[in-house]
PDB file of C-alpha atoms in Angstrom:
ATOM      1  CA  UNK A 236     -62.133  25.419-146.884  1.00 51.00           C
ATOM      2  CA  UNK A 237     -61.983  26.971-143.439  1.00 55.00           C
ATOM      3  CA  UNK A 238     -63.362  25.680-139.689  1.00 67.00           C
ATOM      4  CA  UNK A 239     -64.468  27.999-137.123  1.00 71.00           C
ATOM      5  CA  UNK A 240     -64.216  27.633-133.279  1.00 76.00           C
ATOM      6  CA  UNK A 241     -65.326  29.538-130.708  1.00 77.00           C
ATOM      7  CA  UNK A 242     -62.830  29.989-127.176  1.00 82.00           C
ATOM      8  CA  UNK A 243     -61.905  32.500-123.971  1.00 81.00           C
ATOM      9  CA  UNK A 244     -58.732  34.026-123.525  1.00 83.00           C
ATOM     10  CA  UNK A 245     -57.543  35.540-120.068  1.00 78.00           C
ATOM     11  CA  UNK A 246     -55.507  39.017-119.412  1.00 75.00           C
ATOM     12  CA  UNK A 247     -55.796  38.972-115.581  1.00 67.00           C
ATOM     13  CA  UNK A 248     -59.301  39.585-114.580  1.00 58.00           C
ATOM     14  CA  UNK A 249     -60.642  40.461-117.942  1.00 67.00           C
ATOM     15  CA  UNK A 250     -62.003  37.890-120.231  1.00 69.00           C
ATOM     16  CA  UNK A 251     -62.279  38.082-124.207  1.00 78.00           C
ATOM     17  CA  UNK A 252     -63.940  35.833-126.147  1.00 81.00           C
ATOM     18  CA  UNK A 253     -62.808  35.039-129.495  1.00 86.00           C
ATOM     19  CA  UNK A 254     -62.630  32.759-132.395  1.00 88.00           C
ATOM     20  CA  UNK A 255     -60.401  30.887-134.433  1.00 90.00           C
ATOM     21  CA  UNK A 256     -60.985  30.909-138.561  1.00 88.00           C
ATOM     22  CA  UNK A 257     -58.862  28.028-139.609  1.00 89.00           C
ATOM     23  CA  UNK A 258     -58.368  28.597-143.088  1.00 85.00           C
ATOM     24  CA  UNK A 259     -55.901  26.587-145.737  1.00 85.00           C
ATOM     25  CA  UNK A 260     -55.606  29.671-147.312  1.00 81.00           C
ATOM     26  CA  UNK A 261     -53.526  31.105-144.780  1.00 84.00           C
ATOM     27  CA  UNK A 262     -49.773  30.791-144.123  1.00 86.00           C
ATOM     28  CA  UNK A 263     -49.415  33.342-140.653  1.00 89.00           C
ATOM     29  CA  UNK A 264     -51.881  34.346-138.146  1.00 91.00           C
ATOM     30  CA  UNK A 265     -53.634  37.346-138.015  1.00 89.00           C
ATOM     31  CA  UNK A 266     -56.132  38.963-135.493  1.00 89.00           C
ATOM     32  CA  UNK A 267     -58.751  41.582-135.804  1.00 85.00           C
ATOM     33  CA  UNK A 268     -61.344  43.547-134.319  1.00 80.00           C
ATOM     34  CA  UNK A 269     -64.679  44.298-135.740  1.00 69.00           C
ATOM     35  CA  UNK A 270     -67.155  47.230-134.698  1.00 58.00           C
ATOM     36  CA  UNK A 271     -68.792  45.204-132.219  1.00 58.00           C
ATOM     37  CA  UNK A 272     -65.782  44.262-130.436  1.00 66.00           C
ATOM     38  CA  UNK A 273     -65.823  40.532-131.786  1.00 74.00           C
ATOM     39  CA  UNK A 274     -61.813  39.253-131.899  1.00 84.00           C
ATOM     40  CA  UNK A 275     -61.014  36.686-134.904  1.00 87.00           C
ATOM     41  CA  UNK A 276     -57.916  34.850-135.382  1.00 90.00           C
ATOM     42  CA  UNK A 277     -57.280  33.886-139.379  1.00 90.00           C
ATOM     43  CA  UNK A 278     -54.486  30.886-138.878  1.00 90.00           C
ATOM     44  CA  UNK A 279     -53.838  28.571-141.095  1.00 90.00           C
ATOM     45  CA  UNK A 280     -54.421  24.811-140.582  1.00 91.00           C
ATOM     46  CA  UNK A 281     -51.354  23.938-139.322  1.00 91.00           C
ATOM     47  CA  UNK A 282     -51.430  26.054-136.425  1.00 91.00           C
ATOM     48  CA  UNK A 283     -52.621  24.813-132.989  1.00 92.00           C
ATOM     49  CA  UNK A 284     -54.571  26.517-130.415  1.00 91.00           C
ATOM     50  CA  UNK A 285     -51.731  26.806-128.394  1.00 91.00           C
ATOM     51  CA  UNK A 286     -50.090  28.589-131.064  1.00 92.00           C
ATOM     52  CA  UNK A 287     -53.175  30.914-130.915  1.00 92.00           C
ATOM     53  CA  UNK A 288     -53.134  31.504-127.435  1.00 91.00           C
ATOM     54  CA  UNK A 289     -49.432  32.187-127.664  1.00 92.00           C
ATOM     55  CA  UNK A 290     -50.498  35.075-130.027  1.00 92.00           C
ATOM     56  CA  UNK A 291     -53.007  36.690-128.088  1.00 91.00           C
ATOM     57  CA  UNK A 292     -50.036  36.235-124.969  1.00 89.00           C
ATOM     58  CA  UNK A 293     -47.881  38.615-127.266  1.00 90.00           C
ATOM     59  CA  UNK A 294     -50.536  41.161-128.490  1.00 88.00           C
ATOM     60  CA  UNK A 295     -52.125  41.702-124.625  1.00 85.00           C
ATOM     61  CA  UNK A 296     -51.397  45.339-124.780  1.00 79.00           C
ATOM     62  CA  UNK A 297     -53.059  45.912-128.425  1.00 82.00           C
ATOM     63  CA  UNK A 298     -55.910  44.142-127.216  1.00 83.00           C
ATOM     64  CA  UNK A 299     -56.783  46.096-124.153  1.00 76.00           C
ATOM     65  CA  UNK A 300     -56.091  48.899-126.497  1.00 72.00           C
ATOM     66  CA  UNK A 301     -58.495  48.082-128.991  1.00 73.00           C
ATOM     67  CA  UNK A 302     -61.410  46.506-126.523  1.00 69.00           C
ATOM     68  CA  UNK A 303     -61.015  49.629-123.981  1.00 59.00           C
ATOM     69  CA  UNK A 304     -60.765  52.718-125.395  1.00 50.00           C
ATOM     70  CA  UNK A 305     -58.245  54.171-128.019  1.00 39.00           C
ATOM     71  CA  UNK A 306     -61.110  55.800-129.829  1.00 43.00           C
ATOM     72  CA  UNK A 307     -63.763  58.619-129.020  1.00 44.00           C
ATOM     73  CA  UNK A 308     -67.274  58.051-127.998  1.00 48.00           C
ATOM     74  CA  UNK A 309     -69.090  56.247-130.741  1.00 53.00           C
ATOM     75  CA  UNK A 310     -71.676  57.738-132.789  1.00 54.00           C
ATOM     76  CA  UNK A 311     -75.534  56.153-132.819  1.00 55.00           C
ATOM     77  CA  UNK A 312     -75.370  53.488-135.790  1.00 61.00           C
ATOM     78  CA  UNK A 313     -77.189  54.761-139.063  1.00 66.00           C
ATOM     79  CA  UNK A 314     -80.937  53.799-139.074  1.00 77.00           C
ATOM     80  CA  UNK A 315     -81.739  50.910-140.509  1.00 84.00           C
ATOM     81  CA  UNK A 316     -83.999  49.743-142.830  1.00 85.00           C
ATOM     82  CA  UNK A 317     -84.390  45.756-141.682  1.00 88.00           C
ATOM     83  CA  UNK A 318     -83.159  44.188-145.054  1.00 87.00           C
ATOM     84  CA  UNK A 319     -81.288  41.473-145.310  1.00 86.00           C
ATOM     85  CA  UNK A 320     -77.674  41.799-145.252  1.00 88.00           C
ATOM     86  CA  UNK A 321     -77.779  44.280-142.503  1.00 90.00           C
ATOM     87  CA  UNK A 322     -76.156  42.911-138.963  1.00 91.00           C
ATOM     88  CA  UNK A 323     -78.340  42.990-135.393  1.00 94.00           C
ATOM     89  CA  UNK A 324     -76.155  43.588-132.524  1.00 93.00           C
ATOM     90  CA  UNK A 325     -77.097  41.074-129.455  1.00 95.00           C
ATOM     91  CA  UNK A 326     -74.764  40.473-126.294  1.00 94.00           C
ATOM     92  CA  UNK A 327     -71.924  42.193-127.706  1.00 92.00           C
ATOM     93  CA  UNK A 328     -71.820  40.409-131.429  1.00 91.00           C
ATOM     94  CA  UNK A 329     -73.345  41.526-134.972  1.00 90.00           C
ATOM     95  CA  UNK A 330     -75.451  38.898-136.328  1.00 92.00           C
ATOM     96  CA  UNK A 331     -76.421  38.852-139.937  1.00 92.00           C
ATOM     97  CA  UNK A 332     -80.160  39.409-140.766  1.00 93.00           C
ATOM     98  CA  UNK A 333     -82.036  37.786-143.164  1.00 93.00           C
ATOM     99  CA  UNK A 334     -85.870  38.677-144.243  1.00 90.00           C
ATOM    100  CA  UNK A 335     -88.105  36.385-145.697  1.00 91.00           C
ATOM    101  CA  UNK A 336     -91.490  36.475-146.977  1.00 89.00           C
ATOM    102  CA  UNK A 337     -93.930  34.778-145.192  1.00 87.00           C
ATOM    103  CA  UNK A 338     -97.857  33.973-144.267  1.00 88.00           C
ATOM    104  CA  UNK A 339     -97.510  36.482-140.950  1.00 89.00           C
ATOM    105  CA  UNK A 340     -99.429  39.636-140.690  1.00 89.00           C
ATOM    106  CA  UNK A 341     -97.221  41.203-138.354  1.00 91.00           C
ATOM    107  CA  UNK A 342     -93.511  41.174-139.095  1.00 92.00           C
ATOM    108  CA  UNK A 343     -92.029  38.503-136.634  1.00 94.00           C
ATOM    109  CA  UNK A 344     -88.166  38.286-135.762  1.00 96.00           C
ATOM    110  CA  UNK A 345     -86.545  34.776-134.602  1.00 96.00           C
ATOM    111  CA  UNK A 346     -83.014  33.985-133.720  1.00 96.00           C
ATOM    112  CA  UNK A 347     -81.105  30.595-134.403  1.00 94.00           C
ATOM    113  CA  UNK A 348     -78.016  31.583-132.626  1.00 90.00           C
ATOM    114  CA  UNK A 349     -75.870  31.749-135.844  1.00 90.00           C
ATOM    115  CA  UNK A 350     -78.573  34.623-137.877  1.00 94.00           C
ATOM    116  CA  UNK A 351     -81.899  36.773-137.205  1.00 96.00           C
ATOM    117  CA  UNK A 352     -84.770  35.835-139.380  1.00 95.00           C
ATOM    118  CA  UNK A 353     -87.433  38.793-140.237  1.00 94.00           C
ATOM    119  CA  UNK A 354     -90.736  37.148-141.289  1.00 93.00           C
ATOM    120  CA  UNK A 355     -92.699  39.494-142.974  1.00 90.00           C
ATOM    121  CA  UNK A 356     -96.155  39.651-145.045  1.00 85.00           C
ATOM    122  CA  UNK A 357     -95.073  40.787-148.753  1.00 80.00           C
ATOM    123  CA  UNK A 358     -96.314  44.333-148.499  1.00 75.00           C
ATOM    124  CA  UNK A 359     -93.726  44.845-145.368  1.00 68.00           C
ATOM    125  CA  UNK A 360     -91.404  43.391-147.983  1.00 65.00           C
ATOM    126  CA  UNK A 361     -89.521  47.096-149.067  1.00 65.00           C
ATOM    127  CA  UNK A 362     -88.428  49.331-147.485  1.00 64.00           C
ATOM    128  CA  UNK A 363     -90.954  52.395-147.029  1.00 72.00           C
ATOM    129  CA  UNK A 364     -90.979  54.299-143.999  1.00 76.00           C
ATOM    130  CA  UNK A 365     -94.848  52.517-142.992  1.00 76.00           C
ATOM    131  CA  UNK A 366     -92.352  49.092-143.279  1.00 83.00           C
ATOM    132  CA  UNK A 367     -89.883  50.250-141.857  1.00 87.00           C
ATOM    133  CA  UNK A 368     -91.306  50.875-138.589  1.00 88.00           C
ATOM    134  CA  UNK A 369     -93.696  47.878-138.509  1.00 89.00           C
ATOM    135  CA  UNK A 370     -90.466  45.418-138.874  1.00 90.00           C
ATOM    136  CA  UNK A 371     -88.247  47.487-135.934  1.00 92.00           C
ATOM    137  CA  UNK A 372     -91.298  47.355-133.924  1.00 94.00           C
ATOM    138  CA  UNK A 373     -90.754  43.771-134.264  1.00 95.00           C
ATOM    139  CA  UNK A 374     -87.064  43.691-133.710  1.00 96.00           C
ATOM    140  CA  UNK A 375     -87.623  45.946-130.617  1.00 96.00           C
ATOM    141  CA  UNK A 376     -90.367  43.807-129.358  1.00 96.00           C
ATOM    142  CA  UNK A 377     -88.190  40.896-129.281  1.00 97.00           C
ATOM    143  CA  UNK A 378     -84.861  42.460-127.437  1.00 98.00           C
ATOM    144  CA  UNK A 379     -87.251  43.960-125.061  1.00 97.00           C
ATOM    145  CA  UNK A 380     -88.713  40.338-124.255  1.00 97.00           C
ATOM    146  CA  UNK A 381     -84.935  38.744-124.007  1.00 97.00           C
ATOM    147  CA  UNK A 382     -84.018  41.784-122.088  1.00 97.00           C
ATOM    148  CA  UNK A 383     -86.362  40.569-119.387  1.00 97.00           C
ATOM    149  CA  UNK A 384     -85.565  37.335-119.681  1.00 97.00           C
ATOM    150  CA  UNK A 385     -82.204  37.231-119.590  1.00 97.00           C
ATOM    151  CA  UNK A 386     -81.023  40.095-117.652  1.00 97.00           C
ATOM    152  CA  UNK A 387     -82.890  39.410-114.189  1.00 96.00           C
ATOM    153  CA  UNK A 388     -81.087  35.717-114.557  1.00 95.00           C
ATOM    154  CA  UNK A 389     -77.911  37.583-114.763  1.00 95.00           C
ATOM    155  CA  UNK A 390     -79.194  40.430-111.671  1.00 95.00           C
ATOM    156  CA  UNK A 391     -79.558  36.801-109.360  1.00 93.00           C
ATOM    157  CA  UNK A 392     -76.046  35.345-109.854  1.00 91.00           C
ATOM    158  CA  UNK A 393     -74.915  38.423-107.859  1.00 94.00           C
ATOM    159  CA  UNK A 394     -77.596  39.063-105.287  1.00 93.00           C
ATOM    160  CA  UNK A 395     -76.568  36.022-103.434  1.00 89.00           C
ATOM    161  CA  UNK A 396     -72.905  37.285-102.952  1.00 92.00           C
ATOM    162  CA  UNK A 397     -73.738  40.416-101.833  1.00 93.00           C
ATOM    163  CA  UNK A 398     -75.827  38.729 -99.623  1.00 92.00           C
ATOM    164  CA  UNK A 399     -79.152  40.283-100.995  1.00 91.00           C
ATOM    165  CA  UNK A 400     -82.393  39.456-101.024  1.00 87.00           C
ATOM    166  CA  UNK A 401     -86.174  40.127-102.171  1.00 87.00           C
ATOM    167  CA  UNK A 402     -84.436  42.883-104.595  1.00 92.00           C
ATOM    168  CA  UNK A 403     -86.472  43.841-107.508  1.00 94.00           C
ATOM    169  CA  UNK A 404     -85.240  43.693-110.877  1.00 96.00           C
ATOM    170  CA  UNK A 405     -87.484  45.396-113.316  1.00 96.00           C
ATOM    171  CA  UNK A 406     -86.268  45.731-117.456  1.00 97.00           C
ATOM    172  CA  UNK A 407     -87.828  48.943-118.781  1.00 95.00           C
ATOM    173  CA  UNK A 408     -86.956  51.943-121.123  1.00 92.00           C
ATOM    174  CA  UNK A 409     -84.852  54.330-119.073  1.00 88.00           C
ATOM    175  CA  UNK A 410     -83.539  57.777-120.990  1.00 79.00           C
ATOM    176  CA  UNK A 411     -80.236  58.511-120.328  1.00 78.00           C
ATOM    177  CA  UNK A 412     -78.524  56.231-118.164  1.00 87.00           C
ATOM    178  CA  UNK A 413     -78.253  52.379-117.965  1.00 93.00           C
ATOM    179  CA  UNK A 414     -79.467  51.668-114.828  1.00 93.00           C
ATOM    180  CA  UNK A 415     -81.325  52.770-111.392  1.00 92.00           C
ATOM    181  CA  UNK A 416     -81.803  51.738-107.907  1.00 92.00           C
ATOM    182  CA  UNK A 417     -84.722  52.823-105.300  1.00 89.00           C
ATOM    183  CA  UNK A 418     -86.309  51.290-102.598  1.00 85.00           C
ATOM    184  CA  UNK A 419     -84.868  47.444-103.012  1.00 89.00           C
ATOM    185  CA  UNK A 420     -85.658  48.166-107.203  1.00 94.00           C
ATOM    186  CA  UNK A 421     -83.122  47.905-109.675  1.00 96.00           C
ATOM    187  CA  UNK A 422     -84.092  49.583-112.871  1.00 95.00           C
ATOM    188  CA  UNK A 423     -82.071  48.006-115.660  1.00 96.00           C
ATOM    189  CA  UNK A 424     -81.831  49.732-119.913  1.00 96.00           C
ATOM    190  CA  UNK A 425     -83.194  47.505-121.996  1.00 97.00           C
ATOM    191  CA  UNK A 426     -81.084  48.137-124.369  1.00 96.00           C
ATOM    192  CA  UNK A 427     -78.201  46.513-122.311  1.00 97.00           C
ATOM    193  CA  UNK A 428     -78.833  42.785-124.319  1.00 97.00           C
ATOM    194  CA  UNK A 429     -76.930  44.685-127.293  1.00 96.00           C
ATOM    195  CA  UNK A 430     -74.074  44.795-124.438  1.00 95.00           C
ATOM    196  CA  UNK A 431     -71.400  42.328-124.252  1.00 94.00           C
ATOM    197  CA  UNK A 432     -72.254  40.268-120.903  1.00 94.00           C
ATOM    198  CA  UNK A 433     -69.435  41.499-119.252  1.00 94.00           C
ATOM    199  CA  UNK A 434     -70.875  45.149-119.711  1.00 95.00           C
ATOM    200  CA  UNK A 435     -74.179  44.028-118.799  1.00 96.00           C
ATOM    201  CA  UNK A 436     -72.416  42.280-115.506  1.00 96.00           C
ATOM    202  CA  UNK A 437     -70.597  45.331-114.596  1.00 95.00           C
ATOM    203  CA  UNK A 438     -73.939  47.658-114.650  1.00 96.00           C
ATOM    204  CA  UNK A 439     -75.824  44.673-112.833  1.00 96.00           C
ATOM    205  CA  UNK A 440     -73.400  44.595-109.821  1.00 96.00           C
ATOM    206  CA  UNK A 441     -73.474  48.971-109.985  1.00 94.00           C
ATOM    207  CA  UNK A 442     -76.933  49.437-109.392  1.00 95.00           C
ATOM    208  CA  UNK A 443     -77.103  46.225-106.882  1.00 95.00           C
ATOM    209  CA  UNK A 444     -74.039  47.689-104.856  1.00 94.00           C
ATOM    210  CA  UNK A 445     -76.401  51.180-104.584  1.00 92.00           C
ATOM    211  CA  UNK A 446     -78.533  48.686-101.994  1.00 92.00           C
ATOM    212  CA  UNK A 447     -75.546  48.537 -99.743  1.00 92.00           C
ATOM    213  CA  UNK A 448     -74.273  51.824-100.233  1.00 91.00           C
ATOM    214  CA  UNK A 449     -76.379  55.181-101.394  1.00 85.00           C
ATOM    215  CA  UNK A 450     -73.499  56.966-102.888  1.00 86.00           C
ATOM    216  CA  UNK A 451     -70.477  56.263-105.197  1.00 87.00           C
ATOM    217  CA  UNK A 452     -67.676  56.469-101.695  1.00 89.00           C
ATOM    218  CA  UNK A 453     -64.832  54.073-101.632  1.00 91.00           C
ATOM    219  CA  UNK A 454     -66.395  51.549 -99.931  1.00 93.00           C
ATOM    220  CA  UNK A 455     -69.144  51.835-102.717  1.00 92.00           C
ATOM    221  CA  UNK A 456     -66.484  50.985-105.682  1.00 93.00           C
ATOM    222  CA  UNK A 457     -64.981  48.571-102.950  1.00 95.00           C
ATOM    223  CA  UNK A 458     -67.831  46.268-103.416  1.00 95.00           C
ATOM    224  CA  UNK A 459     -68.310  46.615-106.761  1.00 95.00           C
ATOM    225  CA  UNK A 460     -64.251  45.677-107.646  1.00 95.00           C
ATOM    226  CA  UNK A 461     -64.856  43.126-105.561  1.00 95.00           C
ATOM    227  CA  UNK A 462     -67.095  41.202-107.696  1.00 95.00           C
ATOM    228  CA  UNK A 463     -65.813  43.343-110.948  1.00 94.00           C
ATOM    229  CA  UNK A 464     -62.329  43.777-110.630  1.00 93.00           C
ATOM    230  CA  UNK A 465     -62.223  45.424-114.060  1.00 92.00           C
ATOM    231  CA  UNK A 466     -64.894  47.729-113.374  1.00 92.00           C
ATOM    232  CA  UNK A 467     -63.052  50.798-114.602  1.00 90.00           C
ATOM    233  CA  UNK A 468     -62.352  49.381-117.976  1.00 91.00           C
ATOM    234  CA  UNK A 469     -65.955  47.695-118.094  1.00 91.00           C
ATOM    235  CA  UNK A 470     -67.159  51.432-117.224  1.00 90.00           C
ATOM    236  CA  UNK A 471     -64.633  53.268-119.836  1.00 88.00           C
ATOM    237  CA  UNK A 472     -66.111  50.492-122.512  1.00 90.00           C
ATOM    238  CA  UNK A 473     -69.643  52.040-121.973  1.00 89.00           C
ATOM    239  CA  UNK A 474     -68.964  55.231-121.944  1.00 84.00           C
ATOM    240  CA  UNK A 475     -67.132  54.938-125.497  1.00 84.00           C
ATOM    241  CA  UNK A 476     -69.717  52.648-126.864  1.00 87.00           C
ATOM    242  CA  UNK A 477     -73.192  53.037-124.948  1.00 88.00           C
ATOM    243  CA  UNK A 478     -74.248  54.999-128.194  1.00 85.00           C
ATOM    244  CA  UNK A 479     -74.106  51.971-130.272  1.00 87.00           C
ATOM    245  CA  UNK A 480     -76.403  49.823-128.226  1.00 91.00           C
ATOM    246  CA  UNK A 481     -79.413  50.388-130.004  1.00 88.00           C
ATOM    247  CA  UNK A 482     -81.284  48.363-133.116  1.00 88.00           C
TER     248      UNK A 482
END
């Protein structure tokens, strides 16, 4: 028997999420890391979530370590097929995926906040290449449309403290970079919903900050650390891991 529950932990200006696996299996605590960045403490029952915190207090260094950088760029994932077992990565977590057989004549992909379901017609069913790409057209179809639903909500908790207004923010395919600015437009990577929020926050405040200032000067990083203190390790986190953020 185990319980799960979900919590923030502070080091300075950064903020992790992470959660606690209670489990009566367990005599010490233990944390770890997974590929998407997603911190779990195992503890057993006994221990309280002060104990927990008291934990991550002691291990602030490893974690910083292991959320910012002691490894090389990251390679693209391998391609999927869109079977069930396999893990879709949304706002910085790996979420199982499960496909299912149903009365649909286009693969269709929902999202319960705990698993992805993949409704497909029972030819889409394997995994031939014809398959294949009709269910990641699907997957892609639906990051796209949370992409430009959720990322302009995120673009407008900024533009007011920057004292912005009437800026643009459009959610399209951009090659080879994350974000754009021109002419009151920011230009924003789809792709960024497979970001942790805090990434997508720190590329949202970039490209607004080019409104105020054309190039990357002092006063240019000025008024992004003002709003993202931790923009060099938000930055150093993309830069390692941008090659991951893809279905």
């Amino acid at each position: 028997m185990s319980e799960r529950f979900q919590r923030h932990f502070h080091i300075g200006q950064t903020v992790v999420p992470y959660t606690i696996d209670w489990s009566e299996n367990r005599e010490t605590m233990s944390l770890s890391i997974d590929e998407s960045l997603e911190l779990t403490v195992t503890a057993p029952m006994s221990a309280t979530v002060a104990d927990v915190e008291s934990l991550l207090e002691s291990r602030q260094e490893w974690l910083l370590k292991k959320l910012y950088g002691l490894k090389e760029q990251e390679g693209p994932p391998y391609p999927k097929e869109f079977l069930s077992g396999e893990k879709l990565q949304y706002r910085g977590r790996q979420y199982p995926l499960e496909v299912v057989e149903g009365d649909v004549s286009q693969p269709e992909l929902s999202f319960d906040n705990q698993c992805f379901t993949l409704r497909v017609h029972r030819f889409d069913a394997d995994a031939d290449d014809v398959s294949v790409h009709r269910k990641r057209q699907a997957v892609v179809d639906w990051f796209v449309k949370q992409a430009g639903q959720e990322l302009p909500e995120r673009a407008s908790r900024f533009e007011s403290r920057l004292g912005l207004e009437n800026v643009s923010i459009d959610v399209v395919e951009i090659d080879d970079r994350w974000g754009e600015y021109d002419e009151r437009t920011v230009r924003l990577n789809w792709r960024l919903i497979h970001a942790p929020v805090r990434i997508q926050d720190y590329v949202i405040v970039h490209e607004l900050a080019h409104s105020i200032h054309n190039e990357h000067s002092d006063s240019f990083w000025n008024t992004v650390g003002a709003l993202i203190p931790d923009y060099e390790e938000r930055r150093e986190w993309l830069r390692l891991n941008g090659n991951t953020l893809s279905v």
